[in-house]
Amino acid sequence: MRCSVCQVPVAEGKSVQQTVDQLHKKLEQLGGVKQGSFFVDCETYHTTGNASGQPSKLLYVMHNSETPLSCLALYEGGPYLTADANFDVLMVKLKSHFQNAKGHKVESRGARYRYCDFLVKLGTVTMSSSARGISVEVEYCACVVPGDCWNLMKEFMQSFLGSNAPEIPSVFTSKPEGLFAPADCMDTMSQYLELFSKVRKQQVLPGSSVR
């Protein structure tokens, strides 16, 4: 799986939902077929009882509807681990060490589209029941090596995102092997984490309540 995750700006004079609807229409005009829905979410925990006086680190626990039986835990600055769905129960039992940062949960929910070998997920990013932005995930299912398919992916993304099509994600260029290392689910989730971190710092968009 080779994925690119990016944030798309809200169209001028439009709401988040109206911009999402425009993207739906563009994909359907291209020939994209809607195939169900998806979600990705992220809970934030901070360490407690730090006796060393060092700043507390953050732990991010993420879920993806594409992998319903597992979750991903990313410790700030590394490392990370993949665990089964019961990891959430474990975090409750570890509350003396990790405190849930209330009000910091971010999630992206929306529709999945299939177009030839591409899988596209258009999501509304929400935090505290307010729409904070739009996420677009594009996966080229026929290839796992970014360097072999990035030009094709970018051309496809430009067909419905125009000038908002992203450059190649830094998660791939920063690898020792460069663009020719096989991609995995961690690459995708780290891109969502980066997007969610930006969203947390944004102001609430006007007319952004989620019904």
Coordinates of N, CA and C in Angstrom, one line a residue:
M1 N 0.8 -1.2 0.0 CA 0.0 0.0 0.0 C 0.9 1.2 0.0
R2 N 0.6 2.1 -0.9 CA 1.4 3.4 -1.0 C 0.3 4.5 -0.8
C3 N 0.4 5.2 0.3 CA -0.6 6.2 0.6 C -0.1 7.6 0.8
S4 N -0.9 8.6 0.4 CA -0.6 10.0 0.7 C -1.8 10.6 1.4
V5 N -1.5 11.3 2.5 CA -2.6 11.9 3.3 C -2.3 13.4 3.4
C6 N -3.3 14.2 3.0 CA -3.1 15.6 3.1 C -4.3 16.3 3.6
Q7 N -4.1 17.6 4.0 CA -5.3 18.4 4.4 C -5.6 19.3 3.2
V8 N -6.9 19.4 2.9 CA -7.3 20.3 1.8 C -8.0 21.5 2.3
P9 N -7.6 22.7 1.9 CA -8.2 23.9 2.4 C -9.7 24.0 2.0
V10 N -10.5 24.7 2.9 CA -11.9 24.9 2.6 C -12.0 26.0 1.5
A11 N -12.8 25.7 0.5 CA -13.0 26.6 -0.6 C -13.5 28.0 -0.2
E12 N -13.0 29.0 -0.8 CA -13.4 30.4 -0.4 C -14.9 30.6 -0.5
G13 N -15.5 31.1 0.6 CA -16.9 31.3 0.6 C -17.8 30.1 0.8
K14 N -17.1 28.9 1.1 CA -17.8 27.7 1.3 C -17.6 27.2 2.7
S15 N -18.5 26.3 3.2 CA -18.3 25.6 4.4 C -17.5 24.3 4.2
V16 N -17.1 23.7 5.3 CA -16.4 22.4 5.2 C -17.2 21.4 4.4
Q17 N -18.5 21.3 4.8 CA -19.4 20.3 4.1 C -19.6 20.6 2.7
Q18 N -19.7 21.9 2.3 CA -19.9 22.2 0.9 C -18.6 21.9 0.1
T19 N -17.4 22.1 0.7 CA -16.2 21.8 0.0 C -16.1 20.3 -0.2
V20 N -16.4 19.5 0.9 CA -16.4 18.0 0.8 C -17.4 17.6 -0.3
D21 N -18.5 18.2 -0.4 CA -19.5 17.8 -1.4 C -19.0 18.1 -2.8
Q22 N -18.2 19.2 -3.0 CA -17.6 19.5 -4.3 C -16.6 18.4 -4.7
L23 N -15.8 18.0 -3.7 CA -14.8 16.9 -3.9 C -15.5 15.6 -4.3
H24 N -16.6 15.3 -3.6 CA -17.4 14.1 -4.0 C -17.8 14.1 -5.4
K25 N -18.3 15.3 -5.8 CA -18.8 15.4 -7.2 C -17.7 15.3 -8.2
K26 N -16.5 15.9 -7.9 CA -15.4 15.8 -8.9 C -14.9 14.3 -9.0
L27 N -14.9 13.6 -7.9 CA -14.5 12.2 -8.0 C -15.5 11.4 -8.8
E28 N -16.8 11.6 -8.5 CA -17.8 10.9 -9.3 C -17.8 11.2 -10.8
Q29 N -17.5 12.4 -11.1 CA -17.4 12.8 -12.5 C -16.2 12.1 -13.2
L30 N -15.1 11.9 -12.4 CA -14.0 11.1 -12.9 C -14.3 9.7 -13.2
G31 N -15.3 9.2 -12.5 CA -15.7 7.8 -12.6 C -15.5 7.0 -11.3
G32 N -15.2 7.7 -10.2 CA -15.0 7.1 -8.9 C -16.3 6.5 -8.4
V33 N -16.2 5.3 -7.8 CA -17.4 4.6 -7.3 C -17.3 4.6 -5.8
K34 N -18.4 5.0 -5.1 CA -18.4 5.1 -3.6 C -18.4 3.6 -3.1
Q35 N -17.6 3.3 -2.1 CA -17.5 2.0 -1.5 C -17.5 2.1 0.0
G36 N -18.6 2.5 0.6 CA -18.7 2.5 2.0 C -18.0 3.7 2.7
S37 N -17.7 3.6 3.9 CA -17.2 4.7 4.7 C -15.9 4.3 5.5
F38 N -15.3 5.3 6.1 CA -14.1 5.0 6.9 C -14.0 6.0 8.0
F39 N -13.1 5.7 9.0 CA -12.7 6.7 10.0 C -11.3 6.4 10.5
V40 N -10.7 7.4 10.9 CA -9.4 7.4 11.6 C -9.5 8.3 12.8
D41 N -9.1 7.8 14.0 CA -9.2 8.7 15.2 C -7.9 8.7 16.0
C42 N -7.7 9.6 16.8 CA -6.5 9.7 17.6 C -6.8 10.3 19.0
E43 N -6.5 9.5 20.0 CA -6.6 9.9 21.4 C -5.2 10.3 21.9
T44 N -5.2 11.3 22.8 CA -3.9 11.8 23.3 C -3.8 11.5 24.8
Y45 N -2.7 11.0 25.2 CA -2.4 10.8 26.6 C -1.1 11.4 27.0
H46 N -1.0 12.0 28.2 CA 0.2 12.5 28.7 C 0.7 11.7 29.9
T47 N 2.0 11.6 30.1 CA 2.5 10.9 31.2 C 2.3 11.6 32.5
T48 N 2.1 10.9 33.6 CA 1.8 11.5 34.9 C 2.9 11.1 35.9
G49 N 3.0 11.8 37.0 CA 4.0 11.4 38.0 C 5.4 11.4 37.6
N50 N 5.8 12.4 36.8 CA 7.2 12.5 36.3 C 8.1 13.1 37.4
A51 N 8.8 12.2 38.1 CA 9.6 12.7 39.2 C 10.9 13.3 38.8
S52 N 11.3 13.1 37.5 CA 12.6 13.6 37.1 C 12.6 15.1 36.7
G53 N 11.4 15.6 36.7 CA 11.3 17.1 36.4 C 11.3 17.3 34.9
Q54 N 11.4 16.3 34.1 CA 11.4 16.4 32.6 C 10.0 16.7 32.1
P55 N 9.8 17.4 31.0 CA 8.5 17.6 30.5 C 7.8 16.3 30.2
S56 N 6.5 16.2 30.4 CA 5.9 14.9 30.2 C 5.7 14.7 28.7
K57 N 5.9 13.4 28.3 CA 5.8 13.0 26.9 C 4.4 12.7 26.6
L58 N 4.0 12.7 25.3 CA 2.7 12.4 24.9 C 2.7 11.0 24.2
L59 N 1.5 10.3 24.4 CA 1.3 9.0 23.8 C 0.0 9.1 23.0
Y60 N 0.1 8.8 21.7 CA -1.0 8.9 20.8 C -1.5 7.5 20.5
V61 N -2.8 7.2 20.7 CA -3.4 5.9 20.4 C -4.4 6.2 19.2
M62 N -4.1 5.5 18.1 CA -4.9 5.7 16.9 C -5.6 4.5 16.4
H63 N -6.8 4.7 15.8 CA -7.6 3.6 15.3 C -7.9 3.9 13.8
N64 N -8.0 2.8 13.0 CA -8.3 3.0 11.6 C -9.3 1.9 11.2
S65 N -10.4 2.3 10.6 CA -11.4 1.4 10.3 C -11.0 0.3 9.3
E66 N -9.9 0.6 8.6 CA -9.3 -0.4 7.6 C -8.7 -1.6 8.4
T67 N -8.3 -1.4 9.6 CA -7.7 -2.4 10.5 C -8.5 -2.5 11.8
P68 N -9.7 -3.0 11.8 CA -10.6 -2.9 13.0 C -10.1 -3.7 14.2
L69 N -9.3 -4.7 14.0 CA -8.9 -5.5 15.1 C -7.6 -5.1 15.8
S70 N -7.1 -3.9 15.4 CA -5.8 -3.5 15.9 C -5.8 -2.0 16.1
C71 N -4.9 -1.4 16.8 CA -4.7 0.0 17.0 C -3.2 0.3 17.0
L72 N -2.9 1.5 16.9 CA -1.5 1.9 16.8 C -1.2 2.9 18.0
A73 N -0.1 2.6 18.7 CA 0.3 3.5 19.8 C 1.6 4.1 19.4
L74 N 1.7 5.5 19.4 CA 2.9 6.2 19.0 C 3.3 7.1 20.2
Y75 N 4.5 6.7 20.7 CA 5.1 7.5 21.8 C 5.8 8.7 21.1
E76 N 5.6 9.9 21.7 CA 6.2 11.1 21.2 C 7.7 10.9 21.0
G77 N 8.2 11.1 19.8 CA 9.6 10.9 19.6 C 10.0 9.4 19.4
G78 N 9.0 8.5 19.3 CA 9.3 7.1 19.2 C 9.4 6.4 20.5
P79 N 9.3 5.1 20.5 CA 9.0 4.2 19.4 C 7.4 4.1 19.2
Y80 N 7.0 3.1 18.4 CA 5.6 2.9 18.2 C 5.3 1.4 18.3
L81 N 4.1 1.0 18.5 CA 3.7 -0.4 18.5 C 2.3 -0.6 17.9
T82 N 2.1 -1.7 17.3 CA 0.8 -2.2 16.9 C 0.2 -3.1 17.9
A83 N -1.0 -2.9 18.4 CA -1.6 -3.7 19.4 C -3.0 -4.1 19.0
D84 N -3.6 -5.1 19.7 CA -5.0 -5.4 19.4 C -5.9 -4.4 20.0
A85 N -7.2 -4.6 19.7 CA -8.2 -3.5 20.1 C -8.3 -3.4 21.6
N86 N -7.9 -4.4 22.4 CA -8.0 -4.3 23.9 C -7.0 -3.3 24.5
F87 N -6.1 -2.7 23.7 CA -5.1 -1.8 24.2 C -5.8 -0.6 24.8
D88 N -7.0 -0.2 24.4 CA -7.8 0.9 25.0 C -8.1 0.5 26.4
V89 N -8.5 -0.7 26.7 CA -8.8 -1.2 28.0 C -7.5 -1.1 28.9
L90 N -6.4 -1.5 28.3 CA -5.1 -1.4 29.1 C -4.8 0.1 29.5
M91 N -5.1 1.0 28.6 CA -4.8 2.4 28.9 C -5.6 2.9 30.1
V92 N -6.8 2.4 30.2 CA -7.7 2.8 31.4 C -7.0 2.3 32.7
K93 N -6.5 1.0 32.6 CA -5.8 0.5 33.8 C -4.5 1.2 34.1
L94 N -3.9 1.8 33.1 CA -2.6 2.5 33.3 C -2.8 4.0 33.6
K95 N -4.0 4.4 34.1 CA -4.3 5.8 34.2 C -3.4 6.5 35.3
S96 N -2.8 5.7 36.1 CA -1.9 6.3 37.1 C -0.6 6.7 36.4
H97 N -0.4 6.2 35.2 CA 0.8 6.6 34.4 C 0.5 7.4 33.2
F98 N -0.6 7.2 32.6 CA -1.0 8.0 31.4 C -2.4 8.6 31.6
Q99 N -2.5 9.9 31.5 CA -3.8 10.6 31.7 C -4.3 11.0 30.3
N100 N -5.6 10.7 30.1 CA -6.3 11.0 28.8 C -6.4 12.5 28.8
A101 N -6.0 13.1 27.7 CA -6.1 14.6 27.5 C -7.5 14.9 27.0
K102 N -8.4 15.2 27.9 CA -9.8 15.4 27.5 C -10.0 16.5 26.5
G103 N -10.9 16.3 25.6 CA -11.1 17.3 24.6 C -10.1 17.4 23.4
H104 N -9.1 16.5 23.5 CA -8.1 16.5 22.4 C -8.3 15.4 21.4
K105 N -9.4 14.6 21.5 CA -9.6 13.6 20.5 C -9.9 14.2 19.1
V106 N -9.2 13.7 18.1 CA -9.5 14.2 16.7 C -9.8 13.0 15.9
E107 N -10.7 13.2 15.0 CA -11.1 12.1 14.1 C -11.4 12.6 12.7
S108 N -11.2 11.7 11.7 CA -11.6 12.0 10.4 C -12.6 10.9 9.9
R109 N -13.8 11.3 9.4 CA -14.8 10.4 8.9 C -15.3 10.8 7.6
G110 N -15.6 9.8 6.7 CA -16.1 10.2 5.4 C -16.3 9.0 4.6
A111 N -16.3 9.2 3.2 CA -16.6 8.2 2.3 C -15.3 7.7 1.6
R112 N -15.4 6.4 1.2 CA -14.3 5.7 0.4 C -14.7 5.7 -1.0
Y113 N -13.8 5.9 -1.9 CA -14.1 5.8 -3.4 C -13.0 4.9 -4.0
R114 N -13.5 4.1 -5.0 CA -12.6 3.3 -5.7 C -12.6 3.8 -7.2
Y115 N -11.4 4.1 -7.7 CA -11.2 4.5 -9.1 C -10.0 3.7 -9.7
C116 N -10.3 2.7 -10.5 CA -9.3 1.8 -11.1 C -8.4 1.2 -9.9
D117 N -7.1 1.5 -9.9 CA -6.3 1.0 -8.8 C -6.1 1.9 -7.7
F118 N -6.9 3.0 -7.7 CA -6.8 4.0 -6.6 C -7.9 3.9 -5.6
L119 N -7.6 4.0 -4.3 CA -8.6 4.1 -3.3 C -8.5 5.5 -2.6
V120 N -9.6 6.2 -2.6 CA -9.6 7.6 -2.1 C -10.6 7.7 -0.9
K121 N -10.1 8.4 0.1 CA -10.9 8.6 1.3 C -11.0 10.1 1.6
L122 N -12.2 10.6 1.5 CA -12.5 12.0 1.8 C -13.1 12.1 3.2
G123 N -12.4 12.8 4.1 CA -12.9 12.9 5.4 C -13.1 14.3 6.0
T124 N -14.1 14.4 6.8 CA -14.2 15.6 7.6 C -13.5 15.5 8.9
V125 N -12.6 16.3 9.2 CA -11.8 16.2 10.4 C -12.5 17.0 11.5
T126 N -12.8 16.3 12.6 CA -13.6 17.0 13.7 C -12.8 16.9 15.0
M127 N -13.1 17.9 15.9 CA -12.5 17.9 17.2 C -13.5 18.6 18.1
S128 N -13.9 18.0 19.2 CA -15.0 18.5 20.1 C -16.2 18.9 19.3
S129 N -16.7 18.0 18.5 CA -17.9 18.1 17.7 C -17.9 19.3 16.7
S130 N -16.7 19.9 16.5 CA -16.6 21.0 15.5 C -15.7 20.5 14.3
A131 N -16.2 20.8 13.1 CA -15.4 20.5 11.9 C -14.2 21.4 11.8
R132 N -13.0 20.8 11.7 CA -11.8 21.6 11.7 C -11.1 21.6 10.4
G133 N -11.5 20.7 9.5 CA -10.8 20.7 8.2 C -11.2 19.5 7.4
I134 N -10.5 19.2 6.3 CA -10.8 18.1 5.3 C -9.5 17.3 5.1
S135 N -9.6 16.0 5.2 CA -8.5 15.2 4.9 C -8.8 14.4 3.6
V136 N -7.7 14.2 2.9 CA -7.8 13.3 1.7 C -6.7 12.3 1.7
E137 N -7.1 11.0 1.7 CA -6.1 9.9 1.6 C -6.2 9.3 0.3
V138 N -5.1 9.1 -0.4 CA -5.1 8.5 -1.7 C -4.1 7.3 -1.6
E139 N -4.6 6.1 -2.0 CA -3.8 4.9 -2.0 C -3.7 4.3 -3.4
Y140 N -2.5 4.0 -3.8 CA -2.4 3.3 -5.1 C -2.1 1.9 -4.8
C141 N -3.2 1.0 -5.0 CA -3.2 -0.3 -4.5 C -2.3 -1.3 -5.3
A142 N -1.8 -0.8 -6.4 CA -1.0 -1.7 -7.3 C 0.5 -1.7 -7.0
C143 N 0.9 -0.9 -6.0 CA 2.3 -0.7 -5.8 C 2.6 -0.3 -4.3
V144 N 3.7 -0.8 -3.8 CA 4.0 -0.5 -2.4 C 5.3 0.3 -2.3
V145 N 5.9 0.6 -3.4 CA 7.2 1.4 -3.4 C 6.9 2.8 -3.9
P146 N 7.0 3.8 -3.0 CA 6.7 5.2 -3.4 C 7.4 5.7 -4.7
G147 N 8.7 5.4 -4.8 CA 9.5 5.9 -5.9 C 9.0 5.4 -7.3
D148 N 8.3 4.2 -7.2 CA 7.8 3.6 -8.5 C 6.5 4.2 -9.0
C149 N 5.8 4.9 -8.1 CA 4.4 5.3 -8.5 C 4.0 6.7 -8.1
W150 N 5.0 7.5 -7.5 CA 4.6 8.8 -7.1 C 4.1 9.7 -8.2
N151 N 4.8 9.8 -9.3 CA 4.4 10.6 -10.4 C 2.9 10.3 -10.9
L152 N 2.6 9.0 -10.9 CA 1.3 8.6 -11.3 C 0.2 9.1 -10.3
M153 N 0.6 8.9 -9.0 CA -0.3 9.3 -7.9 C -0.5 10.8 -7.9
K154 N 0.5 11.6 -8.1 CA 0.4 13.1 -8.2 C -0.5 13.5 -9.3
E155 N -0.3 12.9 -10.5 CA -1.1 13.3 -11.6 C -2.6 13.0 -11.3
F156 N -2.9 11.8 -10.7 CA -4.3 11.5 -10.3 C -4.8 12.5 -9.3
M157 N -4.0 12.8 -8.3 CA -4.5 13.8 -7.3 C -4.8 15.2 -7.8
Q158 N -4.0 15.6 -8.8 CA -4.2 16.9 -9.4 C -5.5 16.9 -10.2
S159 N -6.0 15.7 -10.7 CA -7.2 15.7 -11.5 C -8.4 16.1 -10.7
F160 N -8.4 16.0 -9.3 CA -9.6 16.4 -8.5 C -9.2 17.4 -7.4
L161 N -7.9 17.5 -7.1 CA -7.5 18.5 -6.1 C -6.8 19.8 -6.7
G162 N -6.5 19.7 -8.0 CA -5.9 20.8 -8.6 C -4.6 21.2 -8.0
S163 N -4.4 22.5 -7.7 CA -3.2 23.1 -7.1 C -3.0 22.6 -5.6
N164 N -4.1 22.0 -5.0 CA -4.0 21.6 -3.6 C -3.4 20.2 -3.5
A165 N -3.0 19.5 -4.7 CA -2.4 18.2 -4.6 C -1.1 18.4 -3.9
P166 N -0.8 17.5 -2.9 CA 0.4 17.6 -2.1 C 1.7 17.1 -2.8
E167 N 2.8 17.6 -2.2 CA 4.1 17.0 -2.7 C 4.3 15.7 -1.9
I168 N 5.4 15.0 -2.3 CA 5.6 13.7 -1.7 C 5.8 13.8 -0.2
P169 N 5.1 13.0 0.6 CA 5.1 13.1 2.1 C 6.6 12.9 2.6
S170 N 6.9 13.7 3.6 CA 8.2 13.7 4.2 C 8.5 12.3 4.9
V171 N 7.5 11.6 5.2 CA 7.7 10.3 5.9 C 8.4 9.3 5.0
F172 N 8.3 9.5 3.6 CA 9.0 8.7 2.7 C 10.4 9.2 2.4
T173 N 10.5 10.5 2.2 CA 11.8 11.1 1.8 C 12.8 11.0 3.0
S174 N 12.3 10.8 4.2 CA 13.2 10.8 5.4 C 13.8 9.4 5.6
K175 N 13.3 8.4 4.9 CA 13.8 7.0 5.2 C 15.2 6.9 4.6
P176 N 16.0 6.1 5.3 CA 17.4 5.8 4.7 C 17.4 5.3 3.3
E177 N 16.4 4.5 3.0 CA 16.3 3.9 1.6 C 15.7 4.9 0.6
G178 N 15.2 6.1 1.1 CA 14.6 7.0 0.3 C 13.2 6.5 -0.2
L179 N 12.9 6.9 -1.4 CA 11.5 6.6 -2.0 C 11.4 5.1 -2.4
F180 N 12.4 4.3 -2.3 CA 12.3 2.9 -2.7 C 12.2 1.9 -1.6
A181 N 11.8 2.4 -0.4 CA 11.5 1.5 0.7 C 10.0 1.2 0.6
P182 N 9.6 -0.1 0.8 CA 8.2 -0.4 0.8 C 7.5 0.3 1.9
A183 N 6.3 0.8 1.5 CA 5.5 1.6 2.5 C 4.7 0.6 3.4
D184 N 4.3 1.1 4.6 CA 3.4 0.3 5.5 C 2.4 1.1 6.2
C185 N 1.6 0.5 7.0 CA 0.5 1.2 7.7 C 1.0 2.3 8.6
M186 N 2.2 2.2 9.2 CA 2.8 3.2 10.0 C 3.0 4.5 9.2
D187 N 3.4 4.4 8.0 CA 3.6 5.6 7.2 C 2.3 6.3 7.0
T188 N 1.2 5.6 6.8 CA -0.1 6.2 6.6 C -0.5 6.9 7.9
M189 N -0.4 6.2 9.0 CA -0.9 6.7 10.3 C -0.1 7.9 10.8
S190 N 1.2 7.9 10.5 CA 2.1 9.0 10.9 C 1.7 10.3 10.1
Q191 N 1.2 10.1 8.9 CA 0.7 11.3 8.2 C -0.6 11.8 8.7
Y192 N -1.5 10.9 9.2 CA -2.7 11.4 9.9 C -2.3 12.1 11.2
L193 N -1.4 11.6 11.9 CA -1.0 12.2 13.2 C -0.5 13.6 12.9
E194 N 0.3 13.8 11.9 CA 0.8 15.1 11.5 C -0.3 16.0 11.2
L195 N -1.3 15.5 10.4 CA -2.4 16.4 10.0 C -3.2 16.7 11.3
F196 N -3.5 15.7 12.1 CA -4.3 16.0 13.3 C -3.6 17.0 14.3
S197 N -2.3 17.0 14.3 CA -1.5 17.9 15.2 C -1.7 19.3 14.7
K198 N -1.7 19.5 13.3 CA -2.0 20.8 12.8 C -3.4 21.3 13.1
V199 N -4.3 20.4 13.0 CA -5.7 20.7 13.2 C -6.0 21.2 14.6
R200 N -5.3 20.6 15.6 CA -5.5 21.0 17.0 C -5.1 22.4 17.2
K201 N -4.2 22.9 16.4 CA -3.7 24.3 16.6 C -4.5 25.3 15.8
Q202 N -5.4 24.8 15.0 CA -6.3 25.8 14.2 C -7.4 26.3 15.0
Q203 N -7.9 27.5 14.6 CA -9.1 28.1 15.2 C -10.3 27.3 14.7
V204 N -11.4 27.4 15.4 CA -12.6 26.8 14.9 C -13.1 27.5 13.7
L205 N -13.4 26.8 12.7 CA -13.9 27.4 11.4 C -15.4 27.8 11.6
P206 N -15.8 29.0 11.0 CA -17.1 29.5 11.1 C -18.1 28.5 10.5
G207 N -19.3 28.3 11.2 CA -20.3 27.4 10.8 C -19.9 26.0 10.7
S208 N -19.1 25.6 11.8 CA -18.4 24.3 11.7 C -19.0 23.2 12.6
S209 N -20.2 23.5 13.2 CA -20.7 22.5 14.1 C -21.1 21.2 13.3
V210 N -20.8 20.1 13.9 CA -21.2 18.8 13.3 C -22.5 18.3 13.8
R211 N -23.4 18.0 13.0 CA -24.7 17.5 13.4 C -24.7 16.0 13.5

